[in-house]
XYZ file of C-alpha atoms in Angstrom:
366
model
C 0.000 0.000 0.000
C 0.820 3.699 -0.035
C 1.017 6.185 2.859
C 0.669 9.965 2.557
C 1.252 12.584 5.242
C -1.532 15.203 5.490
C -0.818 18.431 7.373
C -2.254 21.889 7.871
C -5.203 23.481 9.589
C -8.938 22.886 9.864
C -9.810 22.415 6.195
C -7.475 19.404 6.177
C -8.484 18.339 9.678
C -12.234 18.434 8.877
C -13.665 14.945 9.161
C -16.131 13.291 6.804
C -18.926 14.185 9.244
C -18.068 17.898 8.906
C -18.159 20.567 11.589
C -21.095 22.324 13.262
C -22.952 24.277 10.545
C -20.237 23.193 8.084
C -21.259 20.031 6.226
C -19.142 17.928 3.908
C -20.862 17.208 0.602
C -21.884 13.534 0.199
C -20.848 12.689 3.769
C -23.922 10.542 4.334
C -23.131 8.561 1.200
C -19.512 8.046 2.246
C -20.500 6.831 5.701
C -23.219 4.558 4.307
C -20.740 2.855 1.978
C -17.767 2.937 4.332
C -17.670 -0.796 5.013
C -17.076 -1.389 1.301
C -13.766 0.449 1.747
C -12.714 -1.666 4.728
C -9.141 -2.805 4.260
C -8.586 -0.361 1.377
C -8.296 2.918 3.309
C -6.753 3.573 6.704
C -5.985 6.702 8.659
C -4.258 7.748 11.840
C -5.146 10.934 13.649
C -2.170 12.433 15.454
C -3.583 13.959 18.664
C -3.150 17.698 19.214
C 0.088 17.859 21.182
C 1.983 21.066 21.910
C 5.540 20.999 23.212
C 8.175 23.669 23.771
C 10.933 21.106 23.142
C 11.183 18.399 20.436
C 9.438 15.138 21.318
C 10.393 11.644 20.203
C 6.968 9.992 20.434
C 3.332 10.977 19.990
C 0.059 9.102 20.378
C -2.313 7.895 17.687
C -3.167 4.581 16.043
C -4.207 3.342 12.626
C -7.938 3.076 11.991
C -9.403 0.800 9.361
C -12.007 2.768 7.387
C -15.516 1.597 8.300
C -18.973 2.929 9.116
C -17.807 3.453 12.721
C -14.523 5.221 11.949
C -15.508 7.121 8.786
C -16.975 10.245 10.477
C -13.607 11.346 11.913
C -11.497 10.439 8.891
C -10.194 13.671 7.310
C -12.495 14.317 4.362
C -9.827 15.637 1.979
C -7.605 12.707 2.917
C -10.424 10.243 2.350
C -11.299 11.480 -1.136
C -7.596 11.571 -2.017
C -7.140 7.990 -0.830
C -10.327 6.828 -2.563
C -9.157 8.098 -5.958
C -5.582 6.896 -5.487
C -6.652 3.457 -4.323
C -9.130 3.000 -7.144
C -6.535 3.856 -9.789
C -3.536 2.055 -8.293
C -5.428 -0.919 -6.905
C -3.632 -0.822 -3.548
C -4.589 0.168 0.014
C -3.876 3.786 0.948
C -3.131 5.186 4.388
C -3.358 8.836 5.429
C -1.551 10.338 8.429
C -3.664 13.233 9.715
C -1.264 15.646 11.451
C -3.309 18.845 11.696
C -4.385 21.584 14.069
C -7.217 23.940 13.153
C -6.109 27.560 12.908
C -2.389 26.786 12.857
C 0.096 28.941 10.946
C 2.933 27.763 8.760
C 5.247 28.861 11.600
C 3.498 26.332 13.876
C 5.071 23.481 11.888
C 8.588 24.915 11.656
C 11.661 24.318 13.818
C 13.293 26.624 16.326
C 16.409 27.027 14.186
C 14.377 28.430 11.309
C 11.985 30.485 13.435
C 14.928 32.238 15.099
C 15.599 33.879 11.722
C 12.077 35.357 11.522
C 12.138 38.784 13.241
C 8.358 38.913 13.767
C 8.108 35.558 15.590
C 8.644 35.349 19.353
C 9.542 31.791 20.358
C 10.340 32.475 23.985
C 8.182 30.519 26.416
C 6.558 33.760 27.508
C 5.890 34.844 23.934
C 4.383 31.515 22.971
C 2.203 31.412 26.082
C 0.826 34.854 25.211
C -0.262 33.652 21.755
C -3.625 32.011 21.070
C -3.213 28.252 21.353
C -3.991 27.500 17.692
C -1.605 30.194 16.409
C 1.442 29.291 18.441
C 4.703 28.846 16.551
C 7.059 25.891 17.058
C 4.988 23.814 19.499
C 3.093 21.738 16.923
C 6.292 21.002 15.088
C 7.876 19.817 18.341
C 4.912 17.862 19.682
C 3.318 16.390 16.539
C 5.529 16.696 13.446
C 8.954 15.910 14.862
C 7.950 12.510 16.308
C 6.569 11.446 12.915
C 9.728 12.327 10.986
C 11.168 9.326 9.212
C 7.958 7.314 9.042
C 7.902 5.958 5.488
C 5.558 8.047 3.335
C 5.190 8.608 -0.385
C 4.692 12.361 0.002
C 3.001 15.274 1.740
C -0.442 16.840 1.378
C -0.944 20.336 2.803
C -4.041 22.524 3.250
C -3.247 25.661 5.216
C -2.906 29.401 4.843
C -6.027 31.035 6.241
C -4.227 31.967 9.461
C -1.372 33.513 7.474
C -3.625 35.946 5.608
C -1.947 39.315 6.087
C 1.490 37.710 6.074
C 1.603 37.130 2.332
C 4.917 38.936 1.807
C 6.784 36.175 3.669
C 4.495 33.201 3.129
C 5.971 31.641 -0.020
C 9.491 31.642 1.399
C 8.350 30.335 4.781
C 6.371 27.527 3.206
C 9.426 26.588 1.142
C 11.578 26.634 4.292
C 9.097 24.339 6.046
C 9.090 21.844 3.179
C 12.887 21.796 2.994
C 12.988 21.153 6.757
C 10.509 18.286 6.522
C 12.316 16.637 3.625
C 15.567 16.801 5.524
C 14.020 15.220 8.596
C 12.450 12.380 6.636
C 15.649 11.626 4.771
C 13.721 10.006 1.931
C 14.821 12.359 -0.824
C 12.737 15.080 -2.406
C 9.325 13.822 -1.299
C 6.507 15.415 -3.324
C 4.549 18.245 -1.741
C 1.031 18.871 -3.045
C -0.959 21.644 -1.432
C -4.302 23.458 -1.577
C -4.995 27.124 -2.234
C -7.147 28.799 0.418
C -10.782 29.053 -0.629
C -12.783 32.232 -1.200
C -14.113 33.498 2.153
C -15.262 36.815 3.561
C -12.155 37.649 5.557
C -13.124 41.305 5.474
C -9.631 42.720 5.037
C -9.069 42.292 1.298
C -5.754 40.473 1.840
C -6.699 36.887 0.993
C -5.973 37.211 -2.755
C -2.391 38.218 -1.982
C -1.969 35.074 0.133
C -3.318 32.967 -2.755
C -0.869 34.735 -5.046
C 1.955 33.819 -2.648
C 0.787 30.201 -2.599
C 0.906 30.051 -6.379
C 4.377 31.615 -6.332
C 5.569 29.035 -3.813
C 5.385 26.331 -6.483
C 8.459 27.834 -8.131
C 10.324 27.804 -4.799
C 9.476 24.215 -3.867
C 10.785 21.553 -6.269
C 8.377 18.671 -6.715
C 5.332 20.655 -5.631
C 1.910 21.358 -7.111
C -1.057 23.479 -6.058
C -4.769 22.716 -6.179
C -6.886 25.788 -6.916
C -10.302 25.997 -5.234
C -11.748 29.204 -6.652
C -14.494 27.327 -8.518
C -15.501 25.022 -5.670
C -17.523 27.300 -3.401
C -21.164 28.378 -3.477
C -22.353 31.994 -3.101
C -23.867 31.080 0.277
C -20.442 30.034 1.590
C -19.022 33.538 1.866
C -19.333 33.217 5.639
C -18.089 29.618 5.797
C -14.332 29.173 5.966
C -14.854 25.393 5.595
C -16.355 24.863 2.108
C -18.429 21.718 1.686
C -16.779 20.349 -1.464
C -13.892 18.350 -0.072
C -14.367 15.649 -2.692
C -13.054 17.796 -5.548
C -10.141 19.006 -3.420
C -9.067 15.471 -2.540
C -9.389 14.285 -6.121
C -7.395 17.225 -7.478
C -4.615 16.384 -5.028
C -4.794 12.811 -6.289
C -4.431 14.044 -9.884
C -1.106 15.649 -8.939
C 0.057 12.463 -7.252
C -1.038 10.227 -10.110
C 0.639 12.381 -12.759
C 3.844 13.448 -11.019
C 4.480 10.679 -8.470
C 3.044 7.595 -10.158
C 3.772 8.496 -13.784
C 0.209 8.649 -15.084
C 0.860 11.378 -17.643
C -2.571 10.830 -19.160
C -4.097 12.326 -15.989
C -4.070 16.130 -16.157
C -3.127 17.926 -12.951
C -2.003 21.476 -13.749
C -4.334 24.403 -13.225
C -5.014 26.814 -16.038
C -2.908 29.960 -15.486
C -2.747 33.454 -16.930
C 0.123 33.914 -19.398
C -0.153 37.310 -21.096
C -2.385 40.281 -21.930
C -2.571 42.446 -25.027
C -4.707 45.611 -25.107
C -6.106 46.901 -28.379
C -9.254 48.655 -29.528
C -10.452 49.160 -25.961
C -10.321 45.484 -25.051
C -7.941 43.174 -23.188
C -6.961 39.945 -24.963
C -5.832 37.285 -22.488
C -3.829 34.146 -23.173
C -3.464 31.178 -20.830
C -1.374 28.090 -20.176
C -2.740 24.593 -19.515
C -6.047 24.963 -21.331
C -5.717 21.425 -22.746
C -7.276 22.617 -25.968
C -9.996 24.929 -24.758
C -12.347 26.097 -22.050
C -14.830 23.977 -20.151
C -17.694 26.444 -20.604
C -19.249 27.869 -23.742
C -20.643 31.066 -22.168
C -21.347 32.922 -18.890
C -17.759 33.220 -17.630
C -17.715 34.879 -14.215
C -15.121 36.366 -11.889
C -13.394 38.883 -14.180
C -12.920 42.580 -13.432
C -11.308 45.366 -15.455
C -10.090 48.860 -14.602
C -9.017 52.015 -16.394
C -6.563 54.697 -15.340
C -8.574 55.310 -12.150
C -7.657 51.795 -10.930
C -11.263 51.147 -9.920
C -12.088 47.546 -10.820
C -15.566 46.727 -12.095
C -17.217 43.486 -13.304
C -16.245 42.859 -16.913
C -17.819 41.319 -19.974
C -16.036 38.290 -21.387
C -16.047 36.882 -24.914
C -14.125 34.026 -26.493
C -11.468 34.384 -29.157
C -10.765 30.922 -30.507
C -10.215 28.009 -28.158
C -7.567 29.437 -25.857
C -8.007 33.222 -25.586
C -10.505 35.476 -23.871
C -11.524 39.053 -24.611
C -12.263 41.051 -21.455
C -13.788 44.520 -21.658
C -16.359 47.012 -20.421
C -17.869 49.597 -22.791
C -17.574 52.269 -20.087
C -13.782 51.734 -19.942
C -12.455 52.614 -23.415
C -8.813 52.249 -22.346
C -8.426 49.219 -20.047
C -5.331 49.173 -17.871
C -5.563 45.926 -15.923
C -7.631 42.774 -15.514
C -8.218 40.675 -12.413
C -9.872 37.296 -11.951
C -11.130 36.132 -8.565
C -8.828 38.616 -6.916
C -10.906 39.423 -3.850
C -11.421 37.786 -0.479
C -14.594 36.175 -1.790
C -15.102 36.135 -5.535
C -15.727 32.656 -6.903
C -15.007 32.038 -10.573
C -16.241 29.395 -12.976
C -13.512 29.236 -15.616
C -12.083 25.746 -16.144
C -10.180 23.976 -18.908
C -11.365 20.940 -20.844
C -10.227 18.658 -17.993
C -12.337 20.738 -15.577
C -9.274 22.090 -13.786
C -9.758 25.738 -12.806
C -8.160 29.009 -13.758
C -5.981 30.216 -10.873
C -6.984 33.690 -9.581
C -4.650 36.375 -10.948
C -4.051 40.048 -11.576
C -2.223 41.698 -14.459
C -1.292 44.712 -12.333
C 0.966 45.358 -9.336
C -1.124 48.132 -7.776
């Protein structure tokens, strides 16, 4: 079988049964059919353990997936394991090492944190920090004891608690991954991670964190990001735990299948903005990873355009061929910049022919 290490905060921690007022789509179906997966999926939940010094051991035991154990199995991990197991024909185990609300600094060592001027890792400083935001202690108490356990790679869903710290996030995530790989000593283990979902944070800074997450792919060899901009409903603006964990888990599995297991026929890369050309009062956009076209024939949502006043407004979108879009607004005769999904909460619906989404972007640096 295969074992994958799943880390992060509450969107990775969230069990199949969901949280209060935060359901997981198809959870009832998963639980009803859980016994059919017995022996094919297993998970271990590392208990929340904080320590000021590195620990050698931590609790937790393997659970065979069944109707009784399914509710607490991490939903993203389950859907990842389901897809992987079905394709590979082997059992899959998921190590759930998560703490809701944790920051990337929570899973990083003292030696690295000492180089971050904004992080206080004295005992007094840590004690004065909210429990779920504390740096160092989760690394010491939960991550460090697991180091070296044979895994095929890492899955990561985190970032909400680092909104506002986007300037340093990409580098700090890369530092964390390098640390983990060194501890495991199993080479350049793959690292597949999830972009934070649209949510009404209220400060307008979430899109910059998503931008940093996308940028982190270039800093972390062997990594890949799952975009989630198309996976939320309008009613979920106030729900930081979107219901569609199935698509998230499967998109992580696409990365693993393609890059780790050599299934090149399985597409995994998100569609991304490549270039913009402005002429005749319209912006012509080109993209990478369209796989031959767009997954919708009309009604593309999530685009905004601005003129010299830098005031972004919802834009009209037309197609030009199979791989270009024309973005414009008659009231803006000289467009300056285009944005897509670049707000705290602005879901989009643009996907490629493999139904992988367009990553939120901006053409400006305002």
